[in-house]
Amino acid sequence: MTIHFVLSHPAVSENIGFASRAINTMGFGSLRLVNPTDHLSQQARKTAYGSHDILENAVVYPSLADALSDIDLSIATTAKKRLGRHDYHSPEKIGNLLQEKGTTINDVAIVFGSERDGLTKEEIGMCDLISSIPLAAPHPSLNLAQSVLIYAWELSKASFSSKAKPPKQEAEEGAQKALKEKAQKVLSDLDVPRQPSLYNRLKDRLMTADAEDTRLMLALARFIEHRLKNQ
């Protein structure tokens, strides 16, 4: 499993450098940038002390959709719980969830918004799950680099924990993405009304299933698709 940290429209070079340092310190190596400010500036290099390879190898994309095109599971981070009918998962829960996924996912994206406004509603809608850091006081909020560090720390614990229990039955590799695509197709074939509340809740449930349940639901979705095709 590869974890990619995605910064959408970061406007402060120093924050990109600090984020690179946080990612590197916690054992990760992939940074993706969507329409960033100059991420190779002297200011960014200065704050990325010891992590220039992360900064220099960062991949730049014109849009978040492009940055997520090859991702199996994407997680939007937000400080504002502004969307109804959604589950908001803590960084710790995200780490545990990824452990339970086993080989059902290959590439995971943790997505962060701009320093001023965070992710837009449309950007959050592009992601599979939503995560928020529990805060004792909402103000002042964490800045971008601090948020990246917290997620990198929690995910490093999940990735390297020797206490992690493997799923009872591993699902096929890449099954999570296949399940999402099959479920959307089955709903469309059944002419289920595309109500945001229904689809959002279903997406939350599908994306939080462990490896064994993912395998089961994928098999069921394939069976339903086959039956519909042969009616």
Coordinates of N, CA and C in Angstrom, one line a residue:
M1 N 0.8 -1.2 0.0 CA 0.0 0.0 0.0 C 0.9 1.2 0.0
T2 N 0.6 2.2 -0.9 CA 1.4 3.4 -1.0 C 0.4 4.5 -0.6
I3 N 0.9 5.4 0.3 CA 0.1 6.5 0.8 C 0.7 7.8 0.1
H4 N -0.2 8.5 -0.5 CA 0.2 9.8 -1.2 C -0.4 10.9 -0.5
F5 N 0.4 11.9 -0.1 CA -0.1 13.2 0.5 C -0.3 14.2 -0.6
V6 N -1.6 14.7 -0.7 CA -2.0 15.6 -1.8 C -2.3 16.9 -1.2
L7 N -1.6 18.0 -1.7 CA -1.9 19.3 -1.2 C -2.5 20.1 -2.4
S8 N -3.8 20.5 -2.2 CA -4.5 21.2 -3.2 C -4.4 22.7 -3.1
H9 N -3.8 23.4 -4.1 CA -3.7 24.8 -4.1 C -2.9 25.4 -2.9
P10 N -1.8 24.8 -2.4 CA -1.0 25.4 -1.3 C -0.5 26.7 -1.8
A11 N -0.6 27.7 -1.0 CA -0.2 29.1 -1.4 C 1.0 29.6 -0.7
V12 N 1.5 28.9 0.3 CA 2.7 29.3 1.0 C 3.8 28.3 0.8
S13 N 4.9 28.8 0.2 CA 6.0 27.9 -0.1 C 6.6 27.2 1.2
E14 N 6.7 27.9 2.2 CA 7.2 27.3 3.5 C 6.4 26.1 4.0
N15 N 5.1 26.2 3.8 CA 4.2 25.1 4.2 C 4.5 23.8 3.4
I16 N 4.8 24.0 2.1 CA 5.1 22.9 1.3 C 6.4 22.2 1.8
G17 N 7.3 23.1 2.1 CA 8.6 22.5 2.6 C 8.4 21.8 4.0
F18 N 7.7 22.4 4.9 CA 7.4 21.8 6.2 C 6.6 20.5 6.0
A19 N 5.7 20.4 5.0 CA 4.9 19.2 4.8 C 5.8 18.1 4.3
S20 N 6.8 18.5 3.4 CA 7.7 17.5 2.9 C 8.6 16.9 4.0
R21 N 8.9 17.8 4.9 CA 9.7 17.3 6.0 C 8.9 16.4 6.9
A22 N 7.7 16.7 7.2 CA 6.8 15.8 8.0 C 6.6 14.5 7.3
I23 N 6.4 14.5 6.0 CA 6.2 13.2 5.3 C 7.4 12.3 5.4
N24 N 8.5 13.0 5.1 CA 9.8 12.2 5.1 C 10.1 11.7 6.5
T25 N 9.9 12.5 7.5 CA 10.2 12.1 8.9 C 9.4 10.9 9.4
M26 N 8.2 10.8 8.9 CA 7.3 9.7 9.3 C 7.4 8.5 8.3
G27 N 8.4 8.5 7.4 CA 8.6 7.3 6.6 C 7.9 7.2 5.3
F28 N 7.3 8.3 4.8 CA 6.6 8.3 3.6 C 7.4 9.1 2.5
G29 N 7.0 8.9 1.2 CA 7.8 9.5 0.2 C 7.1 10.1 -0.9
S30 N 5.7 10.1 -0.9 CA 5.0 10.6 -2.1 C 4.2 11.9 -1.8
L31 N 4.6 13.0 -2.5 CA 3.9 14.2 -2.3 C 3.3 14.6 -3.7
R32 N 2.0 14.9 -3.7 CA 1.4 15.4 -4.9 C 0.8 16.8 -4.7
L33 N 1.0 17.7 -5.7 CA 0.6 19.1 -5.5 C -0.3 19.5 -6.7
V34 N -1.4 20.2 -6.3 CA -2.4 20.6 -7.3 C -2.3 22.2 -7.3
N35 N -1.9 22.6 -8.5 CA -1.8 24.1 -8.7 C -1.1 24.8 -7.5
P36 N 0.1 24.4 -7.2 CA 0.8 25.0 -6.0 C 1.5 26.3 -6.4
T37 N 1.9 27.1 -5.3 CA 2.8 28.1 -5.5 C 4.2 27.5 -5.8
D38 N 5.2 28.3 -5.9 CA 6.5 27.8 -6.3 C 7.0 26.9 -5.2
H39 N 6.9 25.5 -5.4 CA 7.3 24.6 -4.4 C 8.8 24.3 -4.4
L40 N 9.5 24.9 -5.3 CA 11.0 24.7 -5.4 C 11.7 26.0 -5.0
S41 N 11.0 26.9 -4.4 CA 11.6 28.2 -4.0 C 12.6 28.0 -2.9
Q42 N 13.4 29.1 -2.7 CA 14.4 29.0 -1.6 C 13.7 28.8 -0.3
Q43 N 12.5 29.5 -0.1 CA 11.8 29.4 1.2 C 11.4 27.9 1.4
A44 N 10.8 27.3 0.4 CA 10.4 25.9 0.5 C 11.6 25.0 0.8
R45 N 12.7 25.2 0.1 CA 13.9 24.3 0.3 C 14.4 24.5 1.8
K46 N 14.3 25.7 2.3 CA 14.8 26.0 3.6 C 14.0 25.2 4.7
T47 N 12.7 25.2 4.5 CA 11.8 24.5 5.6 C 11.8 23.0 5.3
A48 N 12.2 22.6 4.2 CA 12.2 21.1 3.9 C 13.5 20.5 4.3
Y49 N 14.2 21.1 5.2 CA 15.5 20.6 5.7 C 15.6 19.1 5.8
G50 N 16.6 18.5 5.0 CA 16.8 17.1 5.1 C 15.7 16.3 4.3
S51 N 14.8 17.0 3.6 CA 13.8 16.3 2.8 C 13.6 16.9 1.4
H52 N 14.7 17.4 0.9 CA 14.7 18.0 -0.5 C 14.3 17.0 -1.5
D53 N 14.6 15.7 -1.3 CA 14.2 14.7 -2.3 C 12.7 14.6 -2.4
I54 N 11.9 14.7 -1.3 CA 10.5 14.7 -1.3 C 10.0 15.9 -2.1
L55 N 10.6 17.1 -1.9 CA 10.2 18.3 -2.5 C 10.4 18.3 -4.0
E56 N 11.6 17.8 -4.4 CA 12.0 17.8 -5.8 C 11.3 16.8 -6.6
N57 N 10.9 15.7 -5.9 CA 10.2 14.6 -6.6 C 8.6 14.7 -6.6
A58 N 8.2 15.8 -6.0 CA 6.7 16.0 -5.9 C 6.1 16.2 -7.3
V59 N 5.0 15.5 -7.5 CA 4.3 15.6 -8.8 C 3.3 16.6 -8.8
V60 N 3.3 17.5 -9.8 CA 2.3 18.6 -9.9 C 1.2 18.3 -10.9
Y61 N 0.0 18.5 -10.5 CA -1.2 18.3 -11.3 C -2.0 19.5 -11.5
P62 N -2.7 19.6 -12.6 CA -3.5 20.8 -12.9 C -4.9 20.8 -12.1
S63 N -5.3 19.7 -11.7 CA -6.6 19.6 -11.0 C -6.6 18.4 -10.0
L64 N -7.4 18.5 -9.0 CA -7.5 17.4 -8.0 C -8.0 16.1 -8.7
A65 N -8.9 16.2 -9.6 CA -9.4 15.1 -10.3 C -8.2 14.3 -11.0
D66 N -7.3 15.0 -11.6 CA -6.1 14.4 -12.2 C -5.2 13.8 -11.1
A67 N -5.1 14.4 -10.0 CA -4.2 13.9 -8.9 C -4.8 12.6 -8.3
L68 N -6.1 12.4 -8.4 CA -6.7 11.2 -7.8 C -7.1 10.2 -8.9
S69 N -6.7 10.4 -10.1 CA -7.2 9.5 -11.2 C -6.7 8.0 -11.0
D70 N -5.6 7.8 -10.4 CA -5.1 6.4 -10.2 C -5.2 5.9 -8.7
I71 N -6.0 6.6 -7.9 CA -6.1 6.3 -6.5 C -7.2 5.4 -6.2
D72 N -7.0 4.4 -5.3 CA -8.0 3.4 -5.0 C -9.0 4.0 -3.9
L73 N -8.4 4.7 -2.9 CA -9.1 5.3 -1.8 C -8.6 6.7 -1.5
S74 N -9.5 7.6 -1.5 CA -9.1 9.0 -1.3 C -9.8 9.6 0.0
I75 N -9.1 10.3 0.8 CA -9.6 10.8 2.1 C -9.4 12.3 2.1
A76 N -10.5 13.0 2.2 CA -10.5 14.5 2.3 C -10.3 14.9 3.8
T77 N -9.5 15.8 4.0 CA -9.3 16.3 5.4 C -9.9 17.7 5.5
T78 N -10.6 18.0 6.6 CA -11.3 19.3 6.8 C -11.4 19.6 8.3
A79 N -11.3 20.9 8.6 CA -11.5 21.3 9.9 C -12.9 21.7 10.2
K80 N -13.7 21.8 9.2 CA -15.1 22.2 9.3 C -16.1 21.1 9.0
K81 N -16.9 20.7 9.9 CA -17.8 19.6 9.7 C -19.1 20.3 9.1
R82 N -19.0 20.6 7.8 CA -20.0 21.5 7.2 C -21.0 20.7 6.3
L83 N -20.7 19.4 6.1 CA -21.5 18.6 5.2 C -22.4 17.6 6.0
G84 N -23.7 17.6 5.8 CA -24.5 16.7 6.5 C -24.5 15.3 5.9
R85 N -25.0 14.3 6.7 CA -25.1 13.0 6.2 C -23.7 12.4 5.8
H86 N -22.7 12.7 6.5 CA -21.4 12.2 6.3 C -20.8 11.8 7.6
D87 N -20.0 10.7 7.6 CA -19.2 10.3 8.7 C -17.8 11.1 8.6
Y88 N -17.4 11.6 9.8 CA -16.1 12.2 9.9 C -15.2 11.4 10.7
H89 N -14.1 10.8 10.1 CA -13.2 9.9 10.7 C -12.0 10.6 11.3
S90 N -11.5 10.3 12.5 CA -10.3 10.8 13.0 C -9.1 10.3 12.3
P91 N -7.9 10.9 12.4 CA -6.7 10.3 11.8 C -6.4 9.0 12.4
E92 N -6.6 8.7 13.7 CA -6.4 7.4 14.3 C -7.3 6.4 13.6
K93 N -8.6 6.7 13.4 CA -9.5 5.8 12.8 C -9.1 5.5 11.4
I94 N -8.6 6.5 10.7 CA -8.2 6.3 9.3 C -7.0 5.3 9.3
G95 N -6.1 5.4 10.2 CA -5.0 4.4 10.3 C -5.5 3.0 10.5
N96 N -6.4 2.9 11.4 CA -6.9 1.5 11.7 C -7.7 1.0 10.5
L97 N -8.4 1.8 9.9 CA -9.2 1.4 8.7 C -8.3 0.9 7.6
L98 N -7.2 1.6 7.3 CA -6.3 1.2 6.3 C -5.7 -0.1 6.6
Q99 N -5.4 -0.4 7.8 CA -4.9 -1.7 8.2 C -5.8 -2.8 7.9
E100 N -7.1 -2.6 8.1 CA -8.1 -3.6 7.9 C -8.4 -3.8 6.4
K101 N -8.0 -2.9 5.5 CA -8.2 -3.0 4.1 C -7.3 -4.1 3.5
G102 N -6.2 -4.4 4.1 CA -5.3 -5.4 3.5 C -4.9 -5.1 2.1
T103 N -5.0 -6.1 1.2 CA -4.6 -5.9 -0.2 C -5.7 -5.4 -1.1
T104 N -6.8 -5.0 -0.5 CA -7.9 -4.5 -1.3 C -7.6 -3.1 -2.0
I105 N -6.6 -2.4 -1.4 CA -6.2 -1.1 -2.0 C -4.7 -1.1 -2.2
N106 N -4.3 -0.4 -3.3 CA -2.9 -0.2 -3.6 C -2.4 1.2 -3.3
D107 N -3.2 2.2 -3.7 CA -2.8 3.6 -3.5 C -3.9 4.4 -2.8
V108 N -3.4 5.1 -1.7 CA -4.3 5.9 -0.9 C -3.9 7.3 -1.0
A109 N -4.8 8.2 -1.0 CA -4.5 9.7 -1.0 C -5.1 10.3 0.2
I110 N -4.3 11.1 0.9 CA -4.8 11.9 2.0 C -4.7 13.4 1.5
V111 N -5.9 14.0 1.3 CA -6.0 15.3 0.6 C -6.2 16.4 1.5
F112 N -5.4 17.5 1.3 CA -5.4 18.7 2.2 C -5.7 19.9 1.3
G113 N -6.5 20.8 1.8 CA -6.9 22.0 1.0 C -5.9 23.2 1.3
S114 N -6.2 24.3 0.7 CA -5.4 25.5 0.8 C -5.4 26.0 2.3
E115 N -4.4 26.8 2.5 CA -4.2 27.3 3.9 C -5.4 28.2 4.3
R116 N -5.9 29.0 3.4 CA -7.0 29.9 3.8 C -8.3 29.3 3.9
D117 N -8.7 28.5 2.9 CA -10.1 28.0 2.9 C -10.3 26.5 3.0
G118 N -9.2 25.8 3.0 CA -9.3 24.3 3.0 C -9.8 23.8 1.7
L119 N -10.3 22.6 1.7 CA -10.9 22.0 0.5 C -12.3 22.6 0.2
T120 N -12.6 22.7 -1.0 CA -13.9 23.2 -1.4 C -14.9 22.0 -1.3
K121 N -16.2 22.4 -1.3 CA -17.2 21.3 -1.2 C -17.1 20.4 -2.4
E122 N -16.8 20.9 -3.6 CA -16.6 20.1 -4.8 C -15.4 19.1 -4.6
E123 N -14.3 19.6 -4.0 CA -13.1 18.8 -3.9 C -13.4 17.7 -2.9
I124 N -14.1 18.0 -1.8 CA -14.5 17.0 -0.8 C -15.4 15.9 -1.5
G125 N -16.2 16.4 -2.4 CA -17.1 15.4 -3.0 C -16.4 14.5 -4.0
M126 N -15.2 14.8 -4.4 CA -14.4 13.9 -5.2 C -13.7 12.8 -4.4
C127 N -13.7 12.9 -3.1 CA -13.0 12.0 -2.3 C -14.0 10.9 -1.7
D128 N -13.5 9.8 -1.3 CA -14.3 8.7 -0.8 C -14.7 8.8 0.6
L129 N -13.8 9.3 1.5 CA -14.1 9.5 2.9 C -13.7 10.9 3.3
I130 N -14.2 11.3 4.5 CA -13.9 12.6 5.1 C -13.3 12.4 6.5
S131 N -12.2 13.1 6.7 CA -11.5 13.0 8.0 C -11.4 14.4 8.6
S132 N -11.4 14.4 10.0 CA -11.3 15.7 10.7 C -10.5 15.4 12.0
I133 N -9.6 16.3 12.3 CA -8.8 16.2 13.6 C -9.6 16.7 14.7
P134 N -9.8 15.9 15.8 CA -10.6 16.4 16.9 C -9.7 17.4 17.7
L135 N -10.3 18.6 17.9 CA -9.6 19.7 18.6 C -10.3 20.1 19.9
A136 N -9.5 20.4 20.9 CA -10.0 20.8 22.2 C -10.7 22.2 22.0
A137 N -10.1 23.0 21.2 CA -10.6 24.3 20.9 C -10.5 24.6 19.4
P138 N -11.6 25.0 18.8 CA -11.6 25.2 17.3 C -10.7 26.3 16.8
H139 N -10.4 27.3 17.7 CA -9.6 28.4 17.3 C -8.5 28.6 18.3
P140 N -7.2 28.9 17.9 CA -6.8 28.9 16.4 C -6.7 27.5 15.9
S141 N -7.0 27.3 14.6 CA -7.0 26.0 14.0 C -5.5 25.6 13.7
L142 N -5.3 24.4 13.3 CA -4.0 23.9 12.9 C -3.7 24.4 11.5
N143 N -2.4 24.7 11.3 CA -2.1 25.1 9.9 C -1.8 23.9 9.0
L144 N -1.6 24.1 7.8 CA -1.5 23.0 6.8 C -0.4 22.0 7.2
A145 N 0.8 22.5 7.5 CA 1.9 21.6 7.8 C 1.7 20.8 9.1
Q146 N 1.1 21.4 10.0 CA 0.8 20.7 11.3 C -0.2 19.6 11.0
S147 N -1.2 19.8 10.2 CA -2.2 18.8 9.9 C -1.5 17.6 9.2
V148 N -0.7 17.9 8.2 CA 0.0 16.9 7.5 C 0.9 16.0 8.5
L149 N 1.5 16.7 9.4 CA 2.3 16.0 10.4 C 1.5 15.0 11.2
I150 N 0.3 15.5 11.7 CA -0.5 14.6 12.5 C -1.0 13.4 11.7
Y151 N -1.4 13.6 10.5 CA -1.9 12.4 9.7 C -0.7 11.5 9.4
A152 N 0.5 12.1 9.1 CA 1.7 11.2 8.8 C 2.1 10.4 10.0
W153 N 2.0 11.0 11.2 CA 2.3 10.3 12.4 C 1.3 9.2 12.7
E154 N 0.0 9.4 12.6 CA -0.9 8.4 12.8 C -0.8 7.2 11.8
L155 N -0.6 7.6 10.5 CA -0.5 6.6 9.5 C 0.8 5.8 9.6
S156 N 1.8 6.4 10.1 CA 3.1 5.7 10.3 C 2.9 4.6 11.4
K157 N 2.1 4.9 12.4 CA 1.9 4.0 13.5 C 1.1 2.8 12.9
A158 N 0.2 3.0 12.1 CA -0.6 2.0 11.5 C 0.2 1.1 10.6
S159 N 1.1 1.8 9.8 CA 1.9 1.1 8.8 C 2.9 0.2 9.4
F160 N 3.5 0.6 10.5 CA 4.6 -0.1 11.1 C 4.3 -0.9 12.4
S161 N 3.0 -0.9 12.8 CA 2.7 -1.5 14.0 C 2.8 -3.1 13.9
S162 N 3.5 -3.7 14.8 CA 3.7 -5.1 14.8 C 2.5 -5.8 15.4
K163 N 1.5 -5.0 16.0 CA 0.4 -5.6 16.6 C -0.8 -5.7 15.6
A164 N -0.6 -5.2 14.5 CA -1.7 -5.2 13.5 C -2.1 -6.7 13.2
K165 N -3.4 -6.9 13.2 CA -3.9 -8.3 12.9 C -4.4 -8.3 11.4
P166 N -3.9 -9.3 10.7 CA -4.3 -9.4 9.3 C -5.8 -9.8 9.2
P167 N -6.4 -9.4 8.1 CA -7.8 -9.8 7.9 C -8.0 -11.4 7.9
K168 N -9.1 -11.9 8.3 CA -9.3 -13.3 8.3 C -9.2 -13.9 6.9
Q169 N -9.6 -13.1 5.9 CA -9.5 -13.6 4.5 C -9.2 -12.4 3.6
E170 N -8.0 -12.5 3.0 CA -7.6 -11.3 2.2 C -8.5 -11.2 0.9
A171 N -8.9 -10.0 0.6 CA -9.6 -9.8 -0.7 C -8.6 -9.7 -1.8
E172 N -9.1 -9.8 -3.0 CA -8.2 -9.7 -4.2 C -7.6 -8.3 -4.2
E173 N -6.4 -8.2 -4.8 CA -5.7 -6.9 -4.9 C -6.5 -5.9 -5.7
G174 N -6.6 -4.7 -5.2 CA -7.4 -3.7 -5.9 C -8.9 -3.8 -5.8
A175 N -9.4 -4.6 -4.9 CA -10.8 -4.9 -4.9 C -11.6 -3.7 -4.4
Q176 N -11.0 -2.8 -3.6 CA -11.8 -1.6 -3.1 C -12.2 -0.7 -4.3
K177 N -11.3 -0.4 -5.2 CA -11.7 0.4 -6.3 C -12.7 -0.3 -7.2
A178 N -12.5 -1.6 -7.4 CA -13.5 -2.4 -8.2 C -14.9 -2.4 -7.6
L179 N -14.9 -2.5 -6.3 CA -16.2 -2.5 -5.6 C -16.9 -1.1 -5.8
K180 N -16.2 -0.1 -5.7 CA -16.8 1.3 -5.8 C -17.4 1.4 -7.2
E181 N -16.7 1.0 -8.2 CA -17.1 1.1 -9.6 C -18.3 0.2 -9.9
K182 N -18.3 -1.1 -9.4 CA -19.4 -2.0 -9.6 C -20.6 -1.5 -8.9
A183 N -20.5 -1.0 -7.7 CA -21.7 -0.5 -6.9 C -22.3 0.6 -7.7
Q184 N -21.6 1.5 -8.2 CA -22.1 2.7 -8.9 C -22.9 2.2 -10.2
K185 N -22.3 1.2 -10.9 CA -22.9 0.7 -12.1 C -24.2 -0.1 -11.8
V186 N -24.2 -0.9 -10.7 CA -25.4 -1.6 -10.4 C -26.5 -0.7 -10.0
L187 N -26.2 0.4 -9.2 CA -27.2 1.4 -8.9 C -27.8 2.0 -10.1
S188 N -26.9 2.3 -11.1 CA -27.4 3.0 -12.3 C -28.2 2.0 -13.1
D189 N -27.8 0.7 -13.2 CA -28.6 -0.2 -14.0 C -30.0 -0.5 -13.3
L190 N -30.0 -0.3 -12.0 CA -31.3 -0.5 -11.3 C -32.2 0.7 -11.3
D191 N -31.6 1.8 -11.9 CA -32.4 3.1 -12.0 C -32.7 3.6 -10.6
V192 N -31.7 3.4 -9.6 CA -31.9 4.0 -8.3 C -31.7 5.5 -8.4
P193 N -32.7 6.3 -7.9 CA -32.5 7.8 -8.0 C -31.2 8.2 -7.4
R194 N -30.5 9.1 -8.1 CA -29.2 9.6 -7.6 C -29.4 10.7 -6.6
Q195 N -29.8 10.3 -5.4 CA -30.0 11.2 -4.3 C -28.7 11.4 -3.5
P196 N -28.1 12.6 -3.4 CA -26.8 12.7 -2.7 C -26.8 12.1 -1.3
S197 N -27.9 12.2 -0.6 CA -27.9 11.6 0.8 C -27.7 10.1 0.7
L198 N -28.4 9.4 -0.2 CA -28.2 8.0 -0.3 C -26.9 7.6 -0.8
Y199 N -26.4 8.2 -1.9 CA -25.1 7.9 -2.4 C -23.9 8.2 -1.5
N200 N -24.0 9.3 -0.8 CA -23.0 9.6 0.2 C -22.9 8.6 1.3
R201 N -24.0 8.2 1.9 CA -24.0 7.2 3.0 C -23.5 5.9 2.5
L202 N -23.9 5.5 1.3 CA -23.5 4.2 0.7 C -22.0 4.3 0.5
K203 N -21.5 5.4 0.0 CA -20.0 5.5 -0.2 C -19.3 5.4 1.1
D204 N -19.8 6.0 2.1 CA -19.1 5.9 3.4 C -19.0 4.5 3.9
R205 N -20.1 3.7 3.7 CA -20.1 2.4 4.2 C -19.2 1.4 3.4
L206 N -19.3 1.6 2.1 CA -18.5 0.8 1.2 C -17.0 1.0 1.4
M207 N -16.6 2.3 1.6 CA -15.2 2.6 1.8 C -14.6 2.3 3.2
T208 N -15.5 2.0 4.1 CA -15.0 1.6 5.5 C -15.0 0.1 5.7
A209 N -15.5 -0.6 4.8 CA -15.5 -2.1 4.9 C -14.1 -2.7 5.0
D210 N -14.0 -3.7 5.8 CA -12.6 -4.3 5.9 C -12.4 -5.3 4.7
A211 N -11.3 -5.9 4.6 CA -11.0 -6.7 3.5 C -11.9 -7.8 3.2
E212 N -12.3 -8.5 4.3 CA -13.3 -9.7 4.1 C -14.6 -9.2 3.6
D213 N -15.1 -8.1 4.2 CA -16.4 -7.6 3.7 C -16.4 -7.0 2.3
T214 N -15.2 -6.4 2.0 CA -15.1 -5.9 0.6 C -15.1 -7.0 -0.4
R215 N -14.5 -8.1 -0.1 CA -14.5 -9.3 -1.0 C -15.9 -9.8 -1.2
L216 N -16.7 -9.9 -0.1 CA -18.0 -10.4 -0.1 C -18.9 -9.4 -0.9
M217 N -18.9 -8.1 -0.7 CA -19.7 -7.2 -1.4 C -19.4 -7.1 -2.9
L218 N -18.1 -7.2 -3.2 CA -17.7 -7.2 -4.6 C -18.3 -8.4 -5.3
A219 N -18.2 -9.6 -4.7 CA -18.8 -10.8 -5.3 C -20.3 -10.6 -5.5
L220 N -21.0 -10.0 -4.5 CA -22.4 -9.8 -4.6 C -22.7 -8.8 -5.8
A221 N -21.9 -7.7 -5.8 CA -22.2 -6.7 -6.9 C -22.0 -7.4 -8.3
R222 N -21.0 -8.2 -8.4 CA -20.7 -8.9 -9.7 C -21.9 -9.8 -10.0
F223 N -22.4 -10.5 -9.0 CA -23.5 -11.4 -9.3 C -24.8 -10.6 -9.7
I224 N -25.0 -9.5 -9.1 CA -26.2 -8.7 -9.5 C -26.0 -8.2 -10.9
E225 N -24.8 -7.7 -11.2 CA -24.5 -7.2 -12.5 C -24.7 -8.3 -13.6
H226 N -24.3 -9.5 -13.3 CA -24.4 -10.6 -14.2 C -25.9 -10.9 -14.4
R227 N -26.7 -10.9 -13.4 CA -28.1 -11.2 -13.5 C -28.8 -10.2 -14.3
L228 N -28.5 -8.9 -14.1 CA -29.1 -7.8 -14.8 C -28.8 -7.9 -16.3
K229 N -27.6 -8.3 -16.6 CA -27.1 -8.3 -18.0 C -27.8 -9.5 -18.7
N230 N -28.2 -10.5 -18.0 CA -28.8 -11.7 -18.6 C -30.3 -11.8 -18.5
Q231 N -30.9 -10.7 -18.1 CA -32.4 -10.7 -17.9 C -33.1 -10.7 -19.3

